[in-house]
Short mmCIF file of C-alpha atoms in Angstrom, two decimals:
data_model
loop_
_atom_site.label_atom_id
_atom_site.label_comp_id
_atom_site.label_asym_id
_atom_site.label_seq_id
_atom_site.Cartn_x
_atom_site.Cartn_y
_atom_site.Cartn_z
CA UNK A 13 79.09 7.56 35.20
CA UNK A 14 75.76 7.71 33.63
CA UNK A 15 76.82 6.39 30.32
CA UNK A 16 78.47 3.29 32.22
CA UNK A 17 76.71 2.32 35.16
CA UNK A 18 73.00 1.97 35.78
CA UNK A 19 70.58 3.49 37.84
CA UNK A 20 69.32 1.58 40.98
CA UNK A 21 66.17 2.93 43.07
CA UNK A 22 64.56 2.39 46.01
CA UNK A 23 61.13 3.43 46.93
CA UNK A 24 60.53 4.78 50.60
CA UNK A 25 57.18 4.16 51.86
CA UNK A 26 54.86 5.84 54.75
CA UNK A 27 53.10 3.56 56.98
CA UNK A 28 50.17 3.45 54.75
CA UNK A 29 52.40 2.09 51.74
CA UNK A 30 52.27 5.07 49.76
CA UNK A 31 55.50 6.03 47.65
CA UNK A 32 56.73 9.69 49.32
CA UNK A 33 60.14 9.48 47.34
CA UNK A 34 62.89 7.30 45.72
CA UNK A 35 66.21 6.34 46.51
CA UNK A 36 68.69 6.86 43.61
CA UNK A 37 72.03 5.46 43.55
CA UNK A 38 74.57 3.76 40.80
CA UNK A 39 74.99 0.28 40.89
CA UNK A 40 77.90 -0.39 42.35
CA UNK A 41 80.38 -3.15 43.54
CA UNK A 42 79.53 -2.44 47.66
CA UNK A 43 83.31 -3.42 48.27
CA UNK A 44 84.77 -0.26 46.25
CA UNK A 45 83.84 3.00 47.79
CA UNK A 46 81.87 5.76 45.51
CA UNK A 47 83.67 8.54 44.85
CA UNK A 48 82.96 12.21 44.84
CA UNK A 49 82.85 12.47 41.04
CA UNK A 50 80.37 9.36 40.48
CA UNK A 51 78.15 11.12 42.80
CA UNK A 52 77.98 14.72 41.53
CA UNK A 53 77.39 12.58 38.22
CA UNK A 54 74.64 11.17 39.53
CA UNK A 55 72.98 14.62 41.04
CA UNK A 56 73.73 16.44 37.43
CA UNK A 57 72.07 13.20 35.66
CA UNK A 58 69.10 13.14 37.61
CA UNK A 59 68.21 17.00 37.50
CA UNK A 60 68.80 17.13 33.60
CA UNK A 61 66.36 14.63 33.12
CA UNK A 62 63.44 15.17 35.76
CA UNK A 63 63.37 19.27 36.41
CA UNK A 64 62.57 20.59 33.01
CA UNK A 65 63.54 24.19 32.51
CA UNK A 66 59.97 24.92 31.42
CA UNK A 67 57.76 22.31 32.64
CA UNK A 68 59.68 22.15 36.03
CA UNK A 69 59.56 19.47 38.68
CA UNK A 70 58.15 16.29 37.06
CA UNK A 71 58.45 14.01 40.02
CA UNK A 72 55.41 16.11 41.42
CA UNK A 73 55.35 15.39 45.30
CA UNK A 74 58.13 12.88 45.68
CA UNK A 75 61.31 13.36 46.89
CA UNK A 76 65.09 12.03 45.83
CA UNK A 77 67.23 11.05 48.49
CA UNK A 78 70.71 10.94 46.98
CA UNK A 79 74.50 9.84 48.90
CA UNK A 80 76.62 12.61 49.47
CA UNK A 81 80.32 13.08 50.69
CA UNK A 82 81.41 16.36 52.10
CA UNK A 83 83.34 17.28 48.73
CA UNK A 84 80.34 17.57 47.35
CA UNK A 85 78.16 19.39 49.37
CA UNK A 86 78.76 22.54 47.81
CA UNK A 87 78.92 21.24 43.91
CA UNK A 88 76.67 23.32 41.30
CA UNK A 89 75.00 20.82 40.26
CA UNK A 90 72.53 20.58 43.31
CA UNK A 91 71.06 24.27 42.54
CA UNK A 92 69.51 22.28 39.31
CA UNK A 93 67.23 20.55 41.59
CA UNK A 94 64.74 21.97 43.95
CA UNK A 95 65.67 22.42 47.69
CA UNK A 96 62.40 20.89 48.89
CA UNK A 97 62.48 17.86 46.64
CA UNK A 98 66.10 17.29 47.75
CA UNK A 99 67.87 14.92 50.62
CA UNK A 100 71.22 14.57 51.09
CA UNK A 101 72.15 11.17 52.61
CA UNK A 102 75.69 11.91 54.60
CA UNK A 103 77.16 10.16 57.39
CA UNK A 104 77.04 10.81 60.92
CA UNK A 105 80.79 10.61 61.27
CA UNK A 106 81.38 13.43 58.58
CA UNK A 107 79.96 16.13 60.98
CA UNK A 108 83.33 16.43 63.57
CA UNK A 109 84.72 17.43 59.82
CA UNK A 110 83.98 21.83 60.94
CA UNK A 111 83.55 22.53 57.29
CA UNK A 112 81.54 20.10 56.60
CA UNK A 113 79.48 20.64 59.57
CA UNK A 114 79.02 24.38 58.51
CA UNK A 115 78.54 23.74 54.62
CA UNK A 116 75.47 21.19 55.87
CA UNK A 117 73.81 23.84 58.38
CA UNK A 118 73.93 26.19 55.05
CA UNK A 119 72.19 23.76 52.93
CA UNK A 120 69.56 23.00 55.56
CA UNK A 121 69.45 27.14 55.57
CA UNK A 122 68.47 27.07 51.59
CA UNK A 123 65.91 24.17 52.36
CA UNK A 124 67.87 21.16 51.01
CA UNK A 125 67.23 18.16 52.89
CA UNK A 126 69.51 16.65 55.12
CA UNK A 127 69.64 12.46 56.50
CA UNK A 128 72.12 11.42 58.70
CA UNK A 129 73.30 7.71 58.21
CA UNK A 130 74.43 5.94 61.45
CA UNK A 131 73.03 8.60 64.16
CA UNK A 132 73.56 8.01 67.69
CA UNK A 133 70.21 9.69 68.45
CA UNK A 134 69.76 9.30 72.26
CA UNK A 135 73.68 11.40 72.31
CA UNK A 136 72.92 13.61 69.68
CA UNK A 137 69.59 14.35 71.20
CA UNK A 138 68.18 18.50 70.45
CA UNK A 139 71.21 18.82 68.16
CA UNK A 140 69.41 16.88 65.47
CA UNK A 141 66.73 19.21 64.20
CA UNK A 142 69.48 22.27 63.72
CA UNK A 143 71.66 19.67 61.67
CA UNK A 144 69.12 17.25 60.01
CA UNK A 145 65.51 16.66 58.71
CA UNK A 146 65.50 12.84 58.79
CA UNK A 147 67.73 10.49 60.49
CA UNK A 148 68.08 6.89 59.65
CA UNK A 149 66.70 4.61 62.30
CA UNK A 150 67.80 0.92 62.77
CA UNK A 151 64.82 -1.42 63.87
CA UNK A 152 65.77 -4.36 66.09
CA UNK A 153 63.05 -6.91 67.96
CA UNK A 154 65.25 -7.29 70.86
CA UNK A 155 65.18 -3.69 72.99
CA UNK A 156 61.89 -2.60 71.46
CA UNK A 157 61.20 -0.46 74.75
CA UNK A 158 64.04 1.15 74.55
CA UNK A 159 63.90 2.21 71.17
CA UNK A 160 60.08 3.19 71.78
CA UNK A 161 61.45 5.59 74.04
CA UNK A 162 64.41 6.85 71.46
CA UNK A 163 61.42 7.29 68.69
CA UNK A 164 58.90 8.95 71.13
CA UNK A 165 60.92 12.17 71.61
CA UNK A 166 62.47 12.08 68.13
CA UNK A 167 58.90 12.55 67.01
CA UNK A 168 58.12 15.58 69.54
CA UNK A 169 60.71 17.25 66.59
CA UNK A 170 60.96 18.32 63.37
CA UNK A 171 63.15 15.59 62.65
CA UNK A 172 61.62 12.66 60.38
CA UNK A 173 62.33 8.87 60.92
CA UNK A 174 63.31 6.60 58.12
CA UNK A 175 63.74 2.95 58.89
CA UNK A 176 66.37 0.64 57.11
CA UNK A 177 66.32 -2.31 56.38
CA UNK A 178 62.72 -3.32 57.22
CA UNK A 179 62.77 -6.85 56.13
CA UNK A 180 59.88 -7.54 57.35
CA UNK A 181 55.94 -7.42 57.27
CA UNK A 182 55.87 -7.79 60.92
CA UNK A 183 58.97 -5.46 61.38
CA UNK A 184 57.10 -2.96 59.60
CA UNK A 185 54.12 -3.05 61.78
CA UNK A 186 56.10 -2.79 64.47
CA UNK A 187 57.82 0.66 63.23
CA UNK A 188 54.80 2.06 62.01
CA UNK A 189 53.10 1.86 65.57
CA UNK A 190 56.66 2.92 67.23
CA UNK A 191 55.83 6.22 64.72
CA UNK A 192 58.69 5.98 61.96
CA UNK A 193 57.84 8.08 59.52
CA UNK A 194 59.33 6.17 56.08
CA UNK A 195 61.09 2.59 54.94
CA UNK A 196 63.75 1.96 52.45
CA UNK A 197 63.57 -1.18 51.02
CA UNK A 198 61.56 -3.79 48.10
CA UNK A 199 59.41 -5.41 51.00
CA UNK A 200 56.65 -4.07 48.94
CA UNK A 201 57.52 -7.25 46.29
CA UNK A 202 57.39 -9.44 49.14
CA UNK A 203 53.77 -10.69 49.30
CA UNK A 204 51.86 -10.20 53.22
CA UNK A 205 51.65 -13.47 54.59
CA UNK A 206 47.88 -13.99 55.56
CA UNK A 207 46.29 -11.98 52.92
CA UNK A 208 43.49 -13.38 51.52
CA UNK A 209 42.72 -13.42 47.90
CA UNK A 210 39.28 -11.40 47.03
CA UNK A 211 38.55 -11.54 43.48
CA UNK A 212 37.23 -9.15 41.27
CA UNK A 213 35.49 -5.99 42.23
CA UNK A 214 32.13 -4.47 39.95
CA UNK A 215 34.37 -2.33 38.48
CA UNK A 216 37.53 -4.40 37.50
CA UNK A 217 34.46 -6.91 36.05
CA UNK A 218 32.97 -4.06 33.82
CA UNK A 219 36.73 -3.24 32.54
CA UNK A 220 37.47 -6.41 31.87
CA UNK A 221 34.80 -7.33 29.91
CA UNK A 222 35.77 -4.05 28.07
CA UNK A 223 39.31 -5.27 27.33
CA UNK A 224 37.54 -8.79 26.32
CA UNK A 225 35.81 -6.79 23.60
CA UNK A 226 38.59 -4.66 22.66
CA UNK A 227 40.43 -7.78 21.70
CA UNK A 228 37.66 -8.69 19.75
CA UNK A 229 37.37 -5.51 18.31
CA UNK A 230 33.70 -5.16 19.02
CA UNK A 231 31.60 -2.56 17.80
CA UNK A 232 32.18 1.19 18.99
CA UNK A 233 28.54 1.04 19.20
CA UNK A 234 28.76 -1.97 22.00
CA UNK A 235 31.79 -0.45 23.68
CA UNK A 236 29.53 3.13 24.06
CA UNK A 237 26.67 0.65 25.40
CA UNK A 238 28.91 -1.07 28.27
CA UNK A 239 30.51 2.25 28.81
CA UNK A 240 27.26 3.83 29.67
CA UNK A 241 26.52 1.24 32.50
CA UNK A 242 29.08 3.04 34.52
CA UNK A 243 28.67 6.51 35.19
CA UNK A 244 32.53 6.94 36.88
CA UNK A 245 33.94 4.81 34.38
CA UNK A 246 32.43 6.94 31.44
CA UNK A 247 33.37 9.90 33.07
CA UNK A 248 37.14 8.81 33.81
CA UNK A 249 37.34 8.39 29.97
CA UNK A 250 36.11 11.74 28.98
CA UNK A 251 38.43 13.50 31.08
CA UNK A 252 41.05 11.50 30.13
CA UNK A 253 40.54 12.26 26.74
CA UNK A 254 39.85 16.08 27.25
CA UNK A 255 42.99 16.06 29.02
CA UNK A 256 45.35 18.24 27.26
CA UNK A 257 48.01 15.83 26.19
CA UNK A 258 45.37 15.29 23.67
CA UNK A 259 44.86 18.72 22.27
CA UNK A 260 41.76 18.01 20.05
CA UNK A 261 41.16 22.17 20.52
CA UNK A 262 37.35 21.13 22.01
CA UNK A 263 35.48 19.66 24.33
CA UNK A 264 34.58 16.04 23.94
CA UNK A 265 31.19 15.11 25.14
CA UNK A 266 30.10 11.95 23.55
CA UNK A 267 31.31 8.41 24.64
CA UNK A 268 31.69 7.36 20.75
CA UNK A 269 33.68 10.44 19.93
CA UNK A 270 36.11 9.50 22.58
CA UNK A 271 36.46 5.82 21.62
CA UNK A 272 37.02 6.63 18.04
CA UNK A 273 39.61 9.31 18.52
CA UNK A 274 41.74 7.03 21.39
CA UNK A 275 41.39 4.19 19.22
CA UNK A 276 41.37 0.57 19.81
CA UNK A 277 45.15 -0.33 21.16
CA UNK A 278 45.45 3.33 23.15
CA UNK A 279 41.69 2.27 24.61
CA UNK A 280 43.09 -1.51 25.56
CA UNK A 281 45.87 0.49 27.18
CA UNK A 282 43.94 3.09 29.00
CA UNK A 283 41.92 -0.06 30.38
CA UNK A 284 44.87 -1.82 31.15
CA UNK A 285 46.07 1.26 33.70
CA UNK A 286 42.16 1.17 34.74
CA UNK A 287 42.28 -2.38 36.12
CA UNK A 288 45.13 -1.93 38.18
CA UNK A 289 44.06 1.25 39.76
CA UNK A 290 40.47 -0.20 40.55
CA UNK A 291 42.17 -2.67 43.22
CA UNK A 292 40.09 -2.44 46.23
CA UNK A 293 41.67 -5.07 47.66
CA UNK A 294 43.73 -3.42 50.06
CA UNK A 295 46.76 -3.96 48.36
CA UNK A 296 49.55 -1.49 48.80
CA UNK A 297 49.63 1.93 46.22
CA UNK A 298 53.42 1.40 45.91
CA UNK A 299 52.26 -1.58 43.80
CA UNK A 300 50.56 0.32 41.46
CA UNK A 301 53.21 2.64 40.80
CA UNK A 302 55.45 0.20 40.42
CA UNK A 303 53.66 -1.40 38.24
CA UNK A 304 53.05 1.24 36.06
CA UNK A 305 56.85 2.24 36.46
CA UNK A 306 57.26 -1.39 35.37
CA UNK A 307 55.66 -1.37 32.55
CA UNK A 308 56.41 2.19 31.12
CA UNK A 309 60.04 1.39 31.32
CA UNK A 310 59.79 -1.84 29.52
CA UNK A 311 57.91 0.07 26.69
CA UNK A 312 60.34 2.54 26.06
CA UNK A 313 63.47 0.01 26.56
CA UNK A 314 61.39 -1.73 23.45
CA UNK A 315 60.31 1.15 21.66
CA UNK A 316 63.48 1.51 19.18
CA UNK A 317 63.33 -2.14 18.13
CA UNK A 318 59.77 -3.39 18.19
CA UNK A 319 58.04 0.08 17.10
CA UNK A 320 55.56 1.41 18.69
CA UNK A 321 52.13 -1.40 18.16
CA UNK A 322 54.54 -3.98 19.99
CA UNK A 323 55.80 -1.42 22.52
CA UNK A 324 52.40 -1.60 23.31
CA UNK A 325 51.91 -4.67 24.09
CA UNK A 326 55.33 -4.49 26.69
CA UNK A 327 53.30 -2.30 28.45
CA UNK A 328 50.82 -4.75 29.26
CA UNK A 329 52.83 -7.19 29.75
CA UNK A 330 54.64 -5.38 32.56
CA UNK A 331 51.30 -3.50 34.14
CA UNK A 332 50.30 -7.40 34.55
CA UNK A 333 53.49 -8.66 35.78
CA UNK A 334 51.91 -7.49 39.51
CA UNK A 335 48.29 -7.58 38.60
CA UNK A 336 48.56 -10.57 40.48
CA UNK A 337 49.07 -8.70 44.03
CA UNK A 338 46.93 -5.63 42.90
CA UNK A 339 43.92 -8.13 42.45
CA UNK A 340 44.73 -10.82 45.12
CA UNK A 341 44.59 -13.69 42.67
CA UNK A 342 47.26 -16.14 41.70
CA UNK A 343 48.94 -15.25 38.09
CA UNK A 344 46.93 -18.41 36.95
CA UNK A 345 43.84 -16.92 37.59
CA UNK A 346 44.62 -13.67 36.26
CA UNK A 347 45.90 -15.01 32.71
CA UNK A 348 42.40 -17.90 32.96
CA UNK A 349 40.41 -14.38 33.21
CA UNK A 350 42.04 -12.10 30.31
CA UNK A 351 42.51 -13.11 26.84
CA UNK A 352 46.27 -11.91 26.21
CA UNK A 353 48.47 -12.88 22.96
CA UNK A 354 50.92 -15.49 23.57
CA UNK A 355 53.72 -13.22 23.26
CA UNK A 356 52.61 -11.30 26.45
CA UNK A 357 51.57 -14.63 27.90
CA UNK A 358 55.04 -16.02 27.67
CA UNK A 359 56.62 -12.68 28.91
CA UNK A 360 54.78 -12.80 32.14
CA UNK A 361 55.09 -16.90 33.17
CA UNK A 362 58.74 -17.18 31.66
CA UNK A 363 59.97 -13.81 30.74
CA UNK A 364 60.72 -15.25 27.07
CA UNK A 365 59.15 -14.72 23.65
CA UNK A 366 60.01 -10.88 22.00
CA UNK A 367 58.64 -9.36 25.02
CA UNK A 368 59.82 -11.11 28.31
CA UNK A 369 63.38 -9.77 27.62
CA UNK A 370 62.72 -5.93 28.24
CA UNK A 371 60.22 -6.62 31.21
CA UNK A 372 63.46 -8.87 32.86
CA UNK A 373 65.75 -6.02 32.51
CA UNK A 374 63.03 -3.29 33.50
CA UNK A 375 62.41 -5.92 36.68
CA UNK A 376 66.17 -5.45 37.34
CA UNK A 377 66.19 -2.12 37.89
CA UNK A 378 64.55 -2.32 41.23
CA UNK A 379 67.07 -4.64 42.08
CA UNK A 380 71.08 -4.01 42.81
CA UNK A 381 71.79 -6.54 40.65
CA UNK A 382 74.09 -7.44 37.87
CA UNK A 383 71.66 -8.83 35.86
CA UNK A 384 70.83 -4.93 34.24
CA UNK A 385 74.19 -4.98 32.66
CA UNK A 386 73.86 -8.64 31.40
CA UNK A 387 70.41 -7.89 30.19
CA UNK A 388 71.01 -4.63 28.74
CA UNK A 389 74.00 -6.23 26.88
CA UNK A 390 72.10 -8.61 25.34
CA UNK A 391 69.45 -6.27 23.92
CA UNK A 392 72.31 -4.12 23.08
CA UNK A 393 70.68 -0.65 25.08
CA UNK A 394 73.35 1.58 26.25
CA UNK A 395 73.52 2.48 30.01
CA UNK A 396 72.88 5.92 29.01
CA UNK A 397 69.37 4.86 27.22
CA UNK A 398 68.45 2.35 30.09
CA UNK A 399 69.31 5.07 32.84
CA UNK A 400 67.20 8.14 30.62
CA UNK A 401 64.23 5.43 30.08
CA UNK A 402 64.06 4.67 34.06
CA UNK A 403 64.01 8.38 34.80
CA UNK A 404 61.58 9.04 32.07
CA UNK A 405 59.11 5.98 33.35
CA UNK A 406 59.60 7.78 36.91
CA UNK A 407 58.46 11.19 35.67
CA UNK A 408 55.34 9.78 33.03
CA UNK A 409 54.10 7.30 36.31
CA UNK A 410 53.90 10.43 38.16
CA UNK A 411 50.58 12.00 36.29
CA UNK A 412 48.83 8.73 34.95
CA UNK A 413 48.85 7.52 38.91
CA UNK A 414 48.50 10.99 40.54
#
């Protein structure tokens, strides 16, 4: 399934907007059921490519919430990925099945997570938390008291909410407050109505001007003498590049030693990761992961084809395809304030040029959408390559935004 369909995934937030785990499922027609064998498939894929056998779990704290039918629920392929990082997504309806109701008490027993899809909670009442670990709650404005009610002693258990769909901002005010735990869903692209637009911090004004001389490949001399103006910014770099991806075998102290060993186009990306995490504009953190997902993804989707200088440069251009909403400021503004090449311009206002291409189709794989096949077709990446590239993205986003 791997090598023919592509990956589709779904952050779930926490009431704060923080990503606590993905949704992973194949794209699929909605009218044709999945099968057991597409899904076991999908379980195998996903563990060989984000629990390394040495290096472990590379998803860090998030979780993978993955459909399941009761064929399945004792297939080897789930003992490849870690109990606690693991949900099960089953229907309701599935548990008058006795075997399957026994094989999913024995997975809760080894720690795997369990959600039920279309609960009756107020029937199944102090069954739940012996069955399940999250249910799936349906929001709707029109009995709000009753479902206040419904939450309220959910949430005296061990039992975690997760709201779907939440469609909207005010919808997801409204189930934070009534205390549901997570959300399914891409309301994070949807802009907040009402949010005001705040400009520039000190901090995104010192980077920028960094990246401004970057481009003109200033002086290292002049790029120290900025550096030094900011204590945390000078500091970020030097553990960044003491870091040991880097493996220089010692300890580098000096700014100059650390500019000259990154170099000029690793520096302009550092920056460009920099800019985006210095938002203090109150604008969500799933952004910023996406983002970086965004734009890792696009990189590697290029990497074969351009090389690696223009790869680059697809990183940018899909860190900045939300800098937009991680600095408040219309894309206008954004692009009026950075000096970009025209290839990166183009990619972000039309998604043409050499570089719009690979941040469309790495756009499309937040989406259900047939576009990833079309897209991927044209650029003539396998499903297999586009499917081990959004994976790898997931994992690398992981440390740079930890």
């Amino acid at each position: 399934m791997h090598q023919t369909h592509f990956l589709v995934r779904e952050p779930l937030l926490d009431p704060q907007q923080r990503v606590v785990g993905y949704e992973l499922t194949w794209q699929h027609n909605p009218d044709l059921a999945v099968t057991q064998a597409d899904l076991e498939d999908l379980v195998g894929f996903v563990a060989s490519q984000v629990n390394d056998p040495e290096r472990g779990w590379l998803l860090r704290d998030k979780t993978l919430f993955l459909e399941a039918v009761p064929a399945m629920l004792s297939t080897d392929a789930l003992y490849d990925l870690p109990p606690q990082h693991t949900v099960l997504s089953i229907a309701t309806r599935e548990l008058t099945n006795p075997d399957t109701l026994a094989a999913v008490r024995a997975l809760r027993a080894g720690d795997v997570g369990i959600l039920l899809r279309n609960c009756d909670i107020a029937r199944a009442g102090s069954r739940l938390p012996t069955i399940c670990s999250y249910v799936e709650v349906r929001f709707s404005g029109t009995d709000v008291a009753t479902q206040a009610r419904t939450y309220a002693a959910l949430k005296q258990s061990s039992v975690r909410m997760v709201g779907r769909p939440v469609t909207t901002w005010a919808d997801f005010d409204a189930c934070a407050a009534l205390g549901i735990d997570a959300f399914v869903g891409k309301l994070h692209l949807t802009p907040r109505p009402g949010t005001e637009a705040k400009g520039l911090n000190p901090a995104q004004t010192v980077i920028l001007q960094l990246m401004q001389m970057v481009n003109a490949n200033a002086d290292v001399a002049k790029l120290e003498s900025v550096l030094k103006r900011d204590a945390a910014l000078s500091y970020k770099l030097l553990r960044y590049i003491n870091s040991a991806g880097f493996g220089t075998g010692r300890e580098i102290q000096s700014l100059k030693q650390a500019i000259t060993l990154l170099g000029y186009q690793p520096l302009y990306r550092w920056l460009t990761l920099l800019l985006a995490t210095a938002s203090t504009t109150g604008y969500s953190p799933v952004l910023l992961e996406t983002a970086v997902v965004r734009g890792r993804l696009a990189e590697l989707l290029s990497l074969e084809t351009l090389g690696r200088a223009e790869a680059e440069n697809v990183f940018v251009a899909g860190m900045f395809s939300l800098l937009d909403r991680l600095l408040g400021l219309p894309m206008k503004d954004v692009l009026e304030t950075i000096q970009l090449s025209d290839e990166v311009v183009k990619a972000l206002l039309e998604r043409g040029g050499r570089y719009g291409p690979y941040l469309a189709l790495a756009e499309a794989c937040e989406l259900n959408s047939t576009l990833v096949s079309s897209l991927a077709a044209t650029l003539k990446i396998s499903p297999a390559d586009v499917n081990k590239a959004h994976l790898s993205a997931l994992a690398w986003t992981q440390n740079v935004t930890a």
